[in-house]
PDB file of C-alpha atoms in Angstrom:
ATOM      1  CA  MET A   1       3.909 -19.555  -9.372  1.00  0.00           C
ATOM      2  CA  GLU A   2       4.552 -16.077  -7.304  1.00  0.00           C
ATOM      3  CA  VAL A   3       5.802 -17.365  -3.391  1.00  0.00           C
ATOM      4  CA  GLU A   4       4.154 -15.815  -0.607  1.00  0.00           C
ATOM      5  CA  VAL A   5       6.087 -13.938   2.256  1.00  0.00           C
ATOM      6  CA  PRO A   6       5.317 -14.295   5.635  1.00  0.00           C
ATOM      7  CA  PRO A   7       4.451 -11.419   7.114  1.00  0.00           C
ATOM      8  CA  ALA A   8       7.350 -11.152   9.454  1.00  0.00           C
ATOM      9  CA  ASN A   9       9.691 -10.958   6.132  1.00  0.00           C
ATOM     10  CA  ARG A  10       7.441  -8.159   5.171  1.00  0.00           C
ATOM     11  CA  VAL A  11       7.197  -5.925   8.193  1.00  0.00           C
ATOM     12  CA  ASP A  12      11.403  -5.805   8.048  1.00  0.00           C
ATOM     13  CA  GLN A  13      10.639  -4.873   3.857  1.00  0.00           C
ATOM     14  CA  ILE A  14       8.663  -1.877   5.031  1.00  0.00           C
ATOM     15  CA  ARG A  15      11.568  -1.141   7.847  1.00  0.00           C
ATOM     16  CA  GLU A  16      14.494  -1.265   5.114  1.00  0.00           C
ATOM     17  CA  GLU A  17      12.105   0.614   2.366  1.00  0.00           C
ATOM     18  CA  LEU A  18      11.280   3.277   5.091  1.00  0.00           C
ATOM     19  CA  VAL A  19      15.365   3.555   6.255  1.00  0.00           C
ATOM     20  CA  SER A  20      16.135   4.051   2.386  1.00  0.00           C
ATOM     21  CA  LEU A  21      13.261   7.129   2.562  1.00  0.00           C
ATOM     22  CA  ARG A  22      14.411   9.108   5.723  1.00  0.00           C
ATOM     23  CA  GLY A  23      14.654  12.511   4.907  1.00  0.00           C
ATOM     24  CA  ARG A  24      12.129  12.423   1.996  1.00  0.00           C
ATOM     25  CA  HIS A  25       8.675  14.238   2.269  1.00  0.00           C
ATOM     26  CA  LEU A  26       5.406  12.042   2.636  1.00  0.00           C
ATOM     27  CA  ARG A  27       1.994  11.935   3.098  1.00  0.00           C
ATOM     28  CA  VAL A  28       0.598   9.064   6.462  1.00  0.00           C
ATOM     29  CA  ARG A  29      -3.404   8.283   6.232  1.00  0.00           C
ATOM     30  CA  ALA A  30      -4.286   6.994  10.007  1.00  0.00           C
ATOM     31  CA  ASN A  31      -7.169   5.062  10.729  1.00  0.00           C
ATOM     32  CA  MET A  32      -7.493   6.182  14.225  1.00  0.00           C
ATOM     33  CA  GLY A  33     -10.773   4.132  14.872  1.00  0.00           C
ATOM     34  CA  ARG A  34     -14.255   5.305  15.775  1.00  0.00           C
ATOM     35  CA  SER A  35     -14.502   6.549  12.144  1.00  0.00           C
ATOM     36  CA  ARG A  36     -11.278   8.915  12.579  1.00  0.00           C
ATOM     37  CA  VAL A  37      -8.999   9.108   9.335  1.00  0.00           C
ATOM     38  CA  VAL A  38      -5.690  11.453  10.579  1.00  0.00           C
ATOM     39  CA  GLU A  39      -3.796  12.772   7.302  1.00  0.00           C
ATOM     40  CA  ARG A  40      -1.010  14.498   7.786  1.00  0.00           C
ATOM     41  CA  THR A  41       2.433  15.591   5.733  1.00  0.00           C
ATOM     42  CA  GLY A  42       5.656  15.510   7.136  1.00  0.00           C
ATOM     43  CA  THR A  43       9.183  14.629   7.142  1.00  0.00           C
ATOM     44  CA  LEU A  44      10.580  10.829   7.582  1.00  0.00           C
ATOM     45  CA  VAL A  45      12.933  11.729  10.851  1.00  0.00           C
ATOM     46  CA  GLY A  46      13.870   8.191  12.100  1.00  0.00           C
ATOM     47  CA  ALA A  47      13.109   4.330  11.527  1.00  0.00           C
ATOM     48  CA  TYR A  48      13.663   2.514  14.369  1.00  0.00           C
ATOM     49  CA  PRO A  49      13.603  -1.576  15.353  1.00  0.00           C
ATOM     50  CA  THR A  50       9.406  -1.215  15.874  1.00  0.00           C
ATOM     51  CA  LEU A  51       8.236   2.095  14.847  1.00  0.00           C
ATOM     52  CA  PHE A  52       8.901   5.428  12.232  1.00  0.00           C
ATOM     53  CA  VAL A  53       8.462   8.993  13.371  1.00  0.00           C
ATOM     54  CA  VAL A  54       7.112  12.007  10.905  1.00  0.00           C
ATOM     55  CA  GLU A  55       7.876  15.258  12.114  1.00  0.00           C
ATOM     56  CA  VAL A  56       4.921  17.242  10.636  1.00  0.00           C
ATOM     57  CA  GLU A  57       4.255  21.281  10.366  1.00  0.00           C
ATOM     58  CA  GLU A  58       1.761  21.738  12.963  1.00  0.00           C
ATOM     59  CA  ARG A  59      -0.069  25.799  13.308  1.00  0.00           C
ATOM     60  CA  ARG A  60       1.470  29.220  13.729  1.00  0.00           C
ATOM     61  CA  GLY A  61       5.080  27.171  12.179  1.00  0.00           C
ATOM     62  CA  ARG A  62       5.415  24.717  16.013  1.00  0.00           C
ATOM     63  CA  LYS A  63       6.399  21.208  14.326  1.00  0.00           C
ATOM     64  CA  ALA A  64       5.374  17.789  15.964  1.00  0.00           C
ATOM     65  CA  ARG A  65       6.758  14.209  15.843  1.00  0.00           C
ATOM     66  CA  GLN A  66       4.433  10.976  15.020  1.00  0.00           C
ATOM     67  CA  SER A  67       5.093   8.080  15.480  1.00  0.00           C
ATOM     68  CA  TYR A  68       3.514   4.949  13.980  1.00  0.00           C
ATOM     69  CA  GLN A  69       4.388   0.596  13.932  1.00  0.00           C
ATOM     70  CA  TYR A  70       5.365  -1.011  11.239  1.00  0.00           C
ATOM     71  CA  VAL A  71       2.855  -3.353  11.505  1.00  0.00           C
ATOM     72  CA  ASP A  72       0.007  -0.537  11.213  1.00  0.00           C
ATOM     73  CA  VAL A  73       1.313   0.007   7.864  1.00  0.00           C
ATOM     74  CA  LEU A  74       1.480  -4.121   7.037  1.00  0.00           C
ATOM     75  CA  THR A  75      -3.068  -4.366   8.043  1.00  0.00           C
ATOM     76  CA  GLY A  76      -3.492  -0.993   6.393  1.00  0.00           C
ATOM     77  CA  ALA A  77      -4.421   0.983   9.640  1.00  0.00           C
ATOM     78  CA  VAL A  78      -1.804   3.595   8.243  1.00  0.00           C
ATOM     79  CA  GLU A  79      -1.528   3.745   4.750  1.00  0.00           C
ATOM     80  CA  ILE A  80       1.895   6.474   3.706  1.00  0.00           C
ATOM     81  CA  TYR A  81       2.098   8.058   0.018  1.00  0.00           C
ATOM     82  CA  ASP A  82       4.820   9.580  -1.553  1.00  0.00           C
ATOM     83  CA  HIS A  83       3.955  13.332  -1.302  1.00  0.00           C
ATOM     84  CA  ASP A  84       4.874  14.204  -4.827  1.00  0.00           C
ATOM     85  CA  THR A  85       3.164  11.826  -6.490  1.00  0.00           C
ATOM     86  CA  GLY A  86       0.051  10.933  -4.635  1.00  0.00           C
ATOM     87  CA  GLU A  87       1.753   7.226  -5.551  1.00  0.00           C
ATOM     88  CA  ARG A  88       0.670   4.842  -1.786  1.00  0.00           C
ATOM     89  CA  LEU A  89       4.152   3.030  -0.977  1.00  0.00           C
ATOM     90  CA  PHE A  90       2.842  -0.037   0.403  1.00  0.00           C
ATOM     91  CA  ASP A  91       0.275  -1.648  -1.328  1.00  0.00           C
ATOM     92  CA  PHE A  92      -0.291  -5.746   0.077  1.00  0.00           C
ATOM     93  CA  GLY A  93      -3.607  -6.416  -1.148  1.00  0.00           C
ATOM     94  CA  PHE A  94      -5.455  -7.774   2.166  1.00  0.00           C
ATOM     95  CA  GLU A  95      -8.445  -6.296   0.966  1.00  0.00           C
ATOM     96  CA  GLY A  96     -11.161  -9.493   0.041  1.00  0.00           C
ATOM     97  CA  GLN A  97      -8.191 -12.345   1.417  1.00  0.00           C
ATOM     98  CA  GLN A  98      -8.963 -14.482   4.166  1.00  0.00           C
ATOM     99  CA  LEU A  99      -6.014 -14.060   6.934  1.00  0.00           C
TER     100      LEU A  99
END
């Protein structure tokens, strides 16, 4: 029997995993609402207590920084993929489950 991990601990797990991935190239897919989904590829440059920052390449060689919250990763509003393999890094399987 698998023990259910409380959501607060899951946020800590997400943060710890992202701290270990600092400097890695990732693909981030964010649901911005109103059927707007943004996909960006960049380098994880920082993991802070409530959010993490990805530096992405913009047009003409400029760089921009995008910040995302760990809670959004937990709820599925933000999905993170390994750039090399395309594998989704966090999947909590909430689809079809009652919260």
